[in-house]
Amino acid sequence: MKERYSRIITPYINLQDISYEEYLKPRQKLHGLDRREKRLRALGNVQLQILPATEINQVFKVHQKRWEKKNDTSGFSSIRKQSFFKYLAEQNKGKLRVRLSTLMLQNEMIAFTYGFACRGRYLGYVLGHDSDFDVYGPGRILVKEKIKRNIDDGFHKLDMSIGYEPYKLEWNTGEDYTRKTVFSTNTIRARMFRNFIWLKEMVFSKIRKHYSVVIFRRNKIGKLKYYLRNKGEFNFWKDIWKNRLQPIVYERKQYLIAKLAVSEMKLDSHFEQITAEMALSMKDQRKEILQKIYNGYKGYYATEVNNAFWVNENVIRLDDIEVVENLKKKTIYIRDWENENLDEILSFVQVTYRPKYIVVHANKFDKKSIRTLQLNNFIITERLSYSRILGKKKIKKEVEN
């Protein structure tokens, strides 16, 4: 029998050779892990739980939501494979068992790993998280908690499964390789087929080393497939061209930054603050609101949460043109304000925050908003121009005298 083989990297953590505190020290600030974890815990109680097999349907729901617009090659939560993975999880005899590790926030699953435990070794097969919490990095937080739990449970090795994903190479302490061998008889037909399979595997293994290609296949191709599957629900001009393709080809935006010097206290007005509990209970706007809370905003509303305005005491942040500016002390920034209730908003923030200056932004071509700001004694301090042509971005800033 003749054989051909290819191999792919398999990072692992040798749990016996590490001190958890020393191991974590250089990784705690990696990708802002400590900051993300702190802000996630500010939303509510966060804990690692080992779920029974009866709860696996929750895992499938989180995975489906995560990969709805991505190219999922594992098919983990597909209807065809769900029964197989569920069956494995229900087996409780023998050395090899499924272990469902989950990160829970206020009793809601926000991240999970589906893995196998066998003779002191843990193999992480699938890792996923709720996409509403992307900015908080729940997957990385779960990996951190899982390492500690595996050490406490007496595991000696955490196998992170095959692949060149950056997070695996950031957490690992060693590298192994998984080898795929193709063998056959030595007839001409068998040799041709064996060599074809080997060549295909070798090409794929080379491609997988380039993570940008993997991301393109996973995200861009996955999103294209999603649109094609649901093409009846989308308007090409509005949803595909205007929102996705046109900004890459050509986009131009111009904003004005306006500042108000607070000279006298206005009468107070009443607004309710958006709490973490309210944000977690929302369905339609949850991801957007959670991201604003992560970025240091506090939201307030009069009657409807959908019409809330947001206050930031640290930075001016214009996400759509990727501009962030630090604020001076006693200065606040307000976004998503409406012309009709700007007076009430200004009264509320002056009493609540006691600022010396209030900063807002407005679209240069929104004459009504600019007129409203001028009537409220705002002064234009900066002009921002943003352009993108064939993917190349340019930002120009002009300071008013």
Protein backbone atom coordinates (compact mmCIF):
# COMPACT_ATOMS: atom_id res chain seq x y z
CA MET A 1 0.00 0.00 0.00
CA LYS A 2 1.32 3.43 -0.98
CA GLU A 3 0.60 6.50 1.15
CA ARG A 4 0.62 10.28 1.05
CA TYR A 5 0.06 12.57 4.04
CA SER A 6 -0.55 16.20 4.93
CA ARG A 7 -0.60 17.83 8.32
CA ILE A 8 -2.07 20.87 10.07
CA ILE A 9 -1.02 22.60 13.25
CA THR A 10 -2.81 21.70 16.49
CA PRO A 11 -1.99 24.18 19.31
CA TYR A 12 -2.33 23.00 22.89
CA ILE A 13 -1.82 24.16 26.48
CA ASN A 14 0.17 21.93 28.79
CA LEU A 15 -1.76 22.53 32.01
CA GLN A 16 0.71 20.61 34.17
CA ASP A 17 3.63 22.90 33.33
CA ILE A 18 1.98 26.27 34.01
CA SER A 19 1.15 28.41 37.01
CA TYR A 20 -2.23 29.94 36.16
CA GLU A 21 -1.33 33.41 37.51
CA GLU A 22 2.04 33.52 35.74
CA TYR A 23 0.57 32.09 32.52
CA LEU A 24 -2.26 34.64 32.48
CA LYS A 25 -0.15 37.71 33.29
CA PRO A 26 1.16 38.42 29.74
CA ARG A 27 -2.21 37.52 28.21
CA GLN A 28 -4.52 39.47 30.53
CA LYS A 29 -4.18 42.69 28.53
CA LEU A 30 -4.06 40.96 25.13
CA HIS A 31 -6.81 42.48 22.94
CA GLY A 32 -7.98 44.36 26.04
CA LEU A 33 -9.11 41.15 27.74
CA ASP A 34 -9.08 42.68 31.23
CA ARG A 35 -11.01 45.75 30.04
CA ARG A 36 -13.57 43.67 28.15
CA GLU A 37 -14.09 41.34 31.09
CA LYS A 38 -14.53 44.26 33.49
CA ARG A 39 -17.16 45.85 31.27
CA LEU A 40 -18.96 42.54 30.73
CA ARG A 41 -19.14 41.94 34.48
CA ALA A 42 -20.56 45.45 34.88
CA LEU A 43 -23.64 44.22 32.98
CA GLY A 44 -24.43 41.53 35.57
CA ASN A 45 -23.35 38.24 37.09
CA VAL A 46 -20.89 36.33 34.85
CA GLN A 47 -19.95 32.71 35.56
CA LEU A 48 -18.72 29.55 33.91
CA GLN A 49 -21.16 26.62 33.95
CA ILE A 50 -20.92 23.01 32.81
CA LEU A 51 -24.28 22.24 31.20
CA PRO A 52 -25.98 18.84 31.09
CA ALA A 53 -26.68 17.26 27.68
CA THR A 54 -30.38 18.11 28.04
CA GLU A 55 -29.53 21.81 27.54
CA ILE A 56 -27.66 21.34 24.27
CA ASN A 57 -30.44 22.95 22.22
CA GLN A 58 -29.42 26.30 23.74
CA VAL A 59 -25.92 25.69 22.39
CA PHE A 60 -27.28 25.05 18.89
CA LYS A 61 -29.33 28.29 19.00
CA VAL A 62 -26.30 30.39 19.96
CA HIS A 63 -24.20 28.75 17.24
CA GLN A 64 -26.89 29.25 14.57
CA LYS A 65 -27.20 32.94 15.45
CA ARG A 66 -23.43 33.37 15.37
CA TRP A 67 -23.03 31.72 11.96
CA GLU A 68 -26.24 32.91 10.29
CA LYS A 69 -24.33 35.26 7.99
CA LYS A 70 -21.04 33.35 7.94
CA ASN A 71 -19.74 30.38 5.99
CA ASP A 72 -19.86 27.56 8.55
CA THR A 73 -17.82 24.64 7.23
CA SER A 74 -18.32 22.57 10.40
CA GLY A 75 -22.10 22.35 10.03
CA PHE A 76 -22.24 21.92 13.81
CA SER A 77 -25.78 23.28 14.23
CA SER A 78 -27.20 22.09 10.90
CA ILE A 79 -30.36 20.00 11.16
CA ARG A 80 -28.52 16.99 9.73
CA LYS A 81 -25.74 17.03 12.35
CA GLN A 82 -27.61 18.19 15.45
CA SER A 83 -28.90 14.71 16.28
CA PHE A 84 -25.36 13.28 16.00
CA PHE A 85 -23.74 15.82 18.35
CA LYS A 86 -26.70 15.57 20.72
CA TYR A 87 -26.34 11.77 20.81
CA LEU A 88 -22.64 12.09 21.66
CA ALA A 89 -23.42 14.52 24.47
CA GLU A 90 -25.94 12.07 25.98
CA GLN A 91 -23.40 9.24 26.30
CA ASN A 92 -22.17 9.03 29.89
CA LYS A 93 -20.33 5.71 29.88
CA GLY A 94 -16.71 5.09 28.98
CA LYS A 95 -13.63 7.27 29.05
CA LEU A 96 -14.63 9.65 26.23
CA ARG A 97 -17.34 12.14 27.18
CA VAL A 98 -18.70 15.41 25.82
CA ARG A 99 -18.27 18.46 28.03
CA LEU A 100 -20.43 21.56 27.45
CA SER A 101 -18.71 24.59 29.00
CA THR A 102 -20.74 27.81 28.88
CA LEU A 103 -20.29 31.44 29.89
CA MET A 104 -23.50 32.71 31.48
CA LEU A 105 -24.52 36.36 31.95
CA GLN A 106 -27.55 36.82 34.18
CA ASN A 107 -28.48 33.17 33.47
CA GLU A 108 -28.29 33.73 29.70
CA MET A 109 -25.78 31.75 27.64
CA ILE A 110 -23.49 34.15 25.78
CA ALA A 111 -20.64 31.76 24.86
CA PHE A 112 -19.99 28.01 24.78
CA THR A 113 -17.51 25.29 23.95
CA TYR A 114 -18.49 21.81 22.83
CA GLY A 115 -15.54 19.61 23.65
CA PHE A 116 -14.42 16.10 24.51
CA ALA A 117 -12.83 14.98 27.78
CA CYS A 118 -10.78 11.78 27.76
CA ARG A 119 -8.15 10.49 30.21
CA GLY A 120 -7.04 13.90 31.48
CA ARG A 121 -7.13 15.57 28.06
CA TYR A 122 -9.71 18.14 26.95
CA LEU A 123 -10.27 18.73 23.23
CA GLY A 124 -12.15 21.91 22.35
CA TYR A 125 -14.12 21.02 19.24
CA VAL A 126 -16.44 24.04 18.70
CA LEU A 127 -16.24 27.50 20.29
CA GLY A 128 -18.98 30.07 19.75
CA HIS A 129 -20.66 33.11 21.28
CA ASP A 130 -23.74 35.30 20.95
CA SER A 131 -22.94 37.93 18.30
CA ASP A 132 -24.80 40.60 20.32
CA PHE A 133 -21.79 40.60 22.68
CA ASP A 134 -19.04 40.73 20.01
CA VAL A 135 -17.40 43.85 21.43
CA TYR A 136 -17.09 42.26 24.91
CA GLY A 137 -15.06 39.30 23.59
CA PRO A 138 -17.02 36.57 25.45
CA GLY A 139 -15.20 33.81 23.54
CA ARG A 140 -11.81 34.89 24.89
CA ILE A 141 -13.23 35.31 28.40
CA LEU A 142 -14.65 31.79 28.19
CA VAL A 143 -11.27 30.38 27.09
CA LYS A 144 -9.65 32.07 30.09
CA GLU A 145 -12.24 30.68 32.51
CA LYS A 146 -12.11 27.25 30.89
CA ILE A 147 -8.33 27.02 31.36
CA LYS A 148 -8.71 27.71 35.08
CA ARG A 149 -11.58 25.23 35.41
CA ASN A 150 -9.65 22.50 33.56
CA ILE A 151 -6.68 22.98 35.89
CA ASP A 152 -8.98 22.74 38.91
CA ASP A 153 -10.62 19.60 37.46
CA GLY A 154 -7.25 17.85 37.05
CA PHE A 155 -6.85 17.95 33.26
CA HIS A 156 -3.23 17.85 32.13
CA LYS A 157 -3.67 19.03 28.53
CA LEU A 158 -6.06 21.40 26.75
CA ASP A 159 -6.10 20.61 23.04
CA MET A 160 -7.34 23.65 21.09
CA SER A 161 -8.09 21.63 17.95
CA ILE A 162 -6.65 22.15 14.48
CA GLY A 163 -6.23 25.52 12.83
CA TYR A 164 -4.20 28.72 12.60
CA GLU A 165 -6.78 30.98 14.29
CA PRO A 166 -4.83 33.76 16.06
CA TYR A 167 -6.51 33.21 19.43
CA LYS A 168 -5.24 29.61 19.52
CA LEU A 169 -1.67 30.69 18.84
CA GLU A 170 -1.96 33.39 21.52
CA TRP A 171 -3.15 30.99 24.23
CA ASN A 172 -1.05 27.91 23.46
CA THR A 173 2.11 26.77 25.20
CA GLY A 174 3.03 24.12 22.61
CA GLU A 175 2.30 22.95 19.08
CA ASP A 176 1.37 19.51 17.83
CA TYR A 177 0.26 18.41 14.37
CA THR A 178 -2.71 16.40 13.17
CA ARG A 179 -1.74 14.25 10.22
CA LYS A 180 -4.10 13.06 7.51
CA THR A 181 -2.87 10.02 5.62
CA VAL A 182 -4.24 8.83 2.29
CA PHE A 183 -3.23 5.34 1.18
CA SER A 184 -4.21 3.09 -1.68
CA THR A 185 -3.13 0.22 -3.89
CA ASN A 186 -0.56 0.97 -6.58
CA THR A 187 -2.70 0.77 -9.70
CA ILE A 188 -2.59 3.73 -12.09
CA ARG A 189 -6.17 4.76 -11.25
CA ALA A 190 -5.62 4.50 -7.47
CA ARG A 191 -2.34 6.43 -7.68
CA MET A 192 -3.98 9.27 -9.63
CA PHE A 193 -6.86 9.54 -7.16
CA ARG A 194 -4.51 9.31 -4.14
CA ASN A 195 -2.26 12.05 -5.50
CA PHE A 196 -5.25 14.25 -6.33
CA ILE A 197 -6.55 14.03 -2.75
CA TRP A 198 -3.08 14.67 -1.35
CA LEU A 199 -2.52 17.68 -3.62
CA LYS A 200 -5.89 19.16 -2.63
CA GLU A 201 -5.08 18.77 1.07
CA MET A 202 -1.65 20.33 0.60
CA VAL A 203 -3.14 23.35 -1.18
CA PHE A 204 -5.80 23.80 1.51
CA SER A 205 -3.21 23.53 4.28
CA LYS A 206 -1.14 26.30 2.63
CA ILE A 207 -4.22 28.52 2.27
CA ARG A 208 -5.24 28.03 5.91
CA LYS A 209 -1.97 29.59 7.01
CA HIS A 210 -3.13 32.91 5.51
CA TYR A 211 -5.79 34.01 7.98
CA SER A 212 -7.00 36.88 5.78
CA VAL A 213 -8.06 34.34 3.15
CA VAL A 214 -9.86 32.29 5.81
CA ILE A 215 -11.68 35.42 7.04
CA PHE A 216 -12.67 36.35 3.48
CA ARG A 217 -14.09 32.87 2.86
CA ARG A 218 -15.83 32.78 6.22
CA ASN A 219 -17.27 36.31 6.36
CA LYS A 220 -17.53 37.73 2.84
CA ILE A 221 -18.48 34.51 1.06
CA GLY A 222 -20.73 33.59 3.97
CA LYS A 223 -22.58 36.90 3.77
CA LEU A 224 -22.99 36.50 0.00
CA LYS A 225 -24.50 33.03 0.53
CA TYR A 226 -26.83 34.47 3.16
CA TYR A 227 -28.10 37.12 0.75
CA LEU A 228 -28.58 34.56 -2.02
CA ARG A 229 -30.51 32.24 0.32
CA ASN A 230 -32.76 35.10 1.39
CA LYS A 231 -32.76 37.14 -1.82
CA GLY A 232 -36.55 37.53 -1.70
CA GLU A 233 -36.28 39.52 1.53
CA PHE A 234 -33.70 42.02 0.27
CA ASN A 235 -33.82 45.01 -2.02
CA PHE A 236 -30.60 44.94 -4.05
CA TRP A 237 -30.33 48.70 -4.42
CA LYS A 238 -30.95 49.53 -0.75
CA ASP A 239 -29.56 46.55 1.17
CA ILE A 240 -26.74 45.37 -1.09
CA TRP A 241 -25.51 48.25 -3.21
CA LYS A 242 -26.20 51.30 -1.05
CA ASN A 243 -25.29 49.79 2.34
CA ARG A 244 -22.55 47.33 1.34
CA LEU A 245 -20.94 47.97 -2.05
CA GLN A 246 -21.24 51.71 -2.69
CA PRO A 247 -19.34 52.75 0.49
CA ILE A 248 -16.37 50.69 -0.73
CA VAL A 249 -16.48 52.18 -4.25
CA TYR A 250 -17.13 55.81 -3.24
CA GLU A 251 -18.31 57.47 -0.04
CA ARG A 252 -18.12 61.03 1.24
CA LYS A 253 -19.34 62.46 4.54
CA GLN A 254 -18.91 65.85 6.19
CA TYR A 255 -19.62 66.65 9.84
CA LEU A 256 -19.48 69.71 12.06
CA ILE A 257 -18.41 69.62 15.71
CA ALA A 258 -20.22 72.24 17.80
CA LYS A 259 -19.52 73.34 21.39
CA LEU A 260 -21.71 75.11 23.94
CA ALA A 261 -20.15 77.00 26.86
CA VAL A 262 -22.50 76.56 29.81
CA SER A 263 -23.00 79.94 31.42
CA GLU A 264 -26.17 79.52 33.45
CA MET A 265 -28.12 76.55 34.77
CA LYS A 266 -31.36 75.82 32.95
CA LEU A 267 -34.49 74.33 34.46
CA ASP A 268 -34.33 70.57 35.02
CA SER A 269 -36.24 68.12 32.80
CA HIS A 270 -36.93 64.43 33.35
CA PHE A 271 -35.45 61.48 31.47
CA GLU A 272 -35.04 57.82 32.45
CA GLN A 273 -31.67 56.08 32.17
CA ILE A 274 -31.25 52.88 30.15
CA THR A 275 -30.01 50.20 32.56
CA ALA A 276 -27.97 47.08 31.81
CA GLU A 277 -31.02 44.94 32.63
CA MET A 278 -33.08 46.85 30.06
CA ALA A 279 -30.36 46.48 27.42
CA LEU A 280 -30.08 42.71 27.99
CA SER A 281 -33.85 42.24 27.70
CA MET A 282 -34.09 43.99 24.31
CA LYS A 283 -34.25 42.03 21.09
CA ASP A 284 -34.06 44.34 18.07
CA GLN A 285 -31.45 46.92 19.18
CA ARG A 286 -29.59 44.92 21.82
CA LYS A 287 -26.27 44.66 19.99
CA GLU A 288 -26.17 48.37 19.15
CA ILE A 289 -27.10 49.45 22.69
CA LEU A 290 -24.64 47.04 24.34
CA GLN A 291 -21.87 48.41 22.12
CA LYS A 292 -22.69 51.98 23.17
CA ILE A 293 -22.60 50.99 26.83
CA TYR A 294 -19.23 49.30 26.22
CA ASN A 295 -17.93 52.52 24.61
CA GLY A 296 -18.73 54.49 27.77
CA TYR A 297 -22.11 55.98 26.83
CA LYS A 298 -25.06 56.42 29.16
CA GLY A 299 -28.46 56.43 27.49
CA TYR A 300 -31.54 58.42 28.47
CA TYR A 301 -35.08 58.43 27.13
CA ALA A 302 -38.34 60.28 27.73
CA THR A 303 -40.99 57.76 26.62
CA GLU A 304 -39.40 55.27 24.18
CA VAL A 305 -35.98 53.64 24.42
CA ASN A 306 -35.72 53.74 20.61
CA ASN A 307 -35.58 57.56 20.83
CA ALA A 308 -32.85 57.70 23.47
CA PHE A 309 -29.95 60.15 23.41
CA TRP A 310 -26.49 59.15 24.65
CA VAL A 311 -23.93 60.98 26.78
CA ASN A 312 -20.18 60.31 26.87
CA GLU A 313 -17.88 62.00 29.41
CA ASN A 314 -14.62 60.76 27.88
CA VAL A 315 -14.58 60.93 24.08
CA ILE A 316 -16.25 62.22 20.94
CA ARG A 317 -16.84 59.10 18.85
CA LEU A 318 -18.06 59.19 15.25
CA ASP A 319 -18.10 55.48 14.44
CA ASP A 320 -19.15 55.74 10.79
CA ILE A 321 -16.05 57.78 9.89
CA GLU A 322 -13.77 56.18 12.51
CA VAL A 323 -13.01 59.38 14.44
CA VAL A 324 -12.35 59.36 18.19
CA GLU A 325 -11.27 62.48 20.13
CA ASN A 326 -10.62 62.75 23.85
CA LEU A 327 -12.66 65.27 25.82
CA LYS A 328 -11.26 67.70 28.37
CA LYS A 329 -12.45 67.70 31.97
CA LYS A 330 -15.93 69.02 32.65
CA THR A 331 -16.87 68.44 28.98
CA ILE A 332 -19.54 66.01 27.78
CA TYR A 333 -20.52 64.77 24.32
CA ILE A 334 -24.15 64.14 23.29
CA ARG A 335 -25.23 62.05 20.31
CA ASP A 336 -28.56 60.92 18.79
CA TRP A 337 -30.31 64.07 19.99
CA GLU A 338 -33.43 65.35 18.24
CA ASN A 339 -34.16 68.92 17.19
CA GLU A 340 -37.57 68.87 18.87
CA ASN A 341 -36.30 68.09 22.38
CA LEU A 342 -32.79 69.59 22.39
CA ASP A 343 -33.83 72.22 24.96
CA GLU A 344 -35.00 69.52 27.38
CA ILE A 345 -31.86 67.45 26.77
CA LEU A 346 -29.58 70.43 27.49
CA SER A 347 -31.49 71.21 30.68
CA PHE A 348 -31.22 67.60 31.84
CA VAL A 349 -27.49 67.13 31.18
CA GLN A 350 -26.60 70.49 32.74
CA VAL A 351 -28.29 69.53 36.00
CA THR A 352 -27.11 65.89 35.91
CA TYR A 353 -23.47 66.34 34.84
CA ARG A 354 -22.70 69.98 35.73
CA PRO A 355 -20.45 70.45 32.67
CA LYS A 356 -18.56 73.55 31.56
CA TYR A 357 -18.90 72.58 27.90
CA ILE A 358 -21.32 70.45 25.88
CA VAL A 359 -20.20 69.05 22.52
CA VAL A 360 -22.36 67.61 19.71
CA HIS A 361 -21.92 66.80 16.03
CA ALA A 362 -24.18 67.36 13.03
CA ASN A 363 -24.17 66.55 9.34
CA LYS A 364 -22.93 69.55 7.38
CA PHE A 365 -25.92 69.36 5.04
CA ASP A 366 -28.53 69.05 7.82
CA LYS A 367 -29.50 72.72 7.82
CA LYS A 368 -32.33 72.26 10.29
CA SER A 369 -30.07 70.73 12.95
CA ILE A 370 -27.38 73.37 12.42
CA ARG A 371 -29.99 76.13 12.80
CA THR A 372 -31.26 74.50 16.01
CA LEU A 373 -27.72 74.41 17.40
CA GLN A 374 -27.13 78.06 16.55
CA LEU A 375 -30.39 79.04 18.27
CA ASN A 376 -29.09 77.29 21.39
CA ASN A 377 -25.79 79.25 21.27
CA PHE A 378 -23.59 76.41 19.99
CA ILE A 379 -20.42 77.48 18.15
CA ILE A 380 -18.87 75.45 15.30
CA THR A 381 -15.35 74.44 16.38
CA GLU A 382 -14.32 71.75 13.85
CA ARG A 383 -15.16 70.55 10.36
CA LEU A 384 -14.52 66.89 9.49
CA SER A 385 -14.40 65.54 5.94
CA TYR A 386 -14.32 61.80 5.29
CA SER A 387 -13.92 60.13 1.91
CA ARG A 388 -13.35 56.59 0.71
CA ILE A 389 -12.54 55.73 -2.91
CA LEU A 390 -12.03 52.07 -3.87
CA GLY A 391 -11.47 51.21 -0.23
CA LYS A 392 -8.86 53.93 0.43
CA LYS A 393 -9.92 56.22 3.31
CA LYS A 394 -9.02 59.84 3.91
CA ILE A 395 -10.01 62.07 6.85
CA LYS A 396 -9.48 65.82 6.86
CA LYS A 397 -9.95 67.99 9.96
CA GLU A 398 -10.29 71.79 9.98
CA VAL A 399 -10.34 73.72 13.26
CA GLU A 400 -12.42 76.91 13.32
CA ASN A 401 -10.79 80.05 14.72
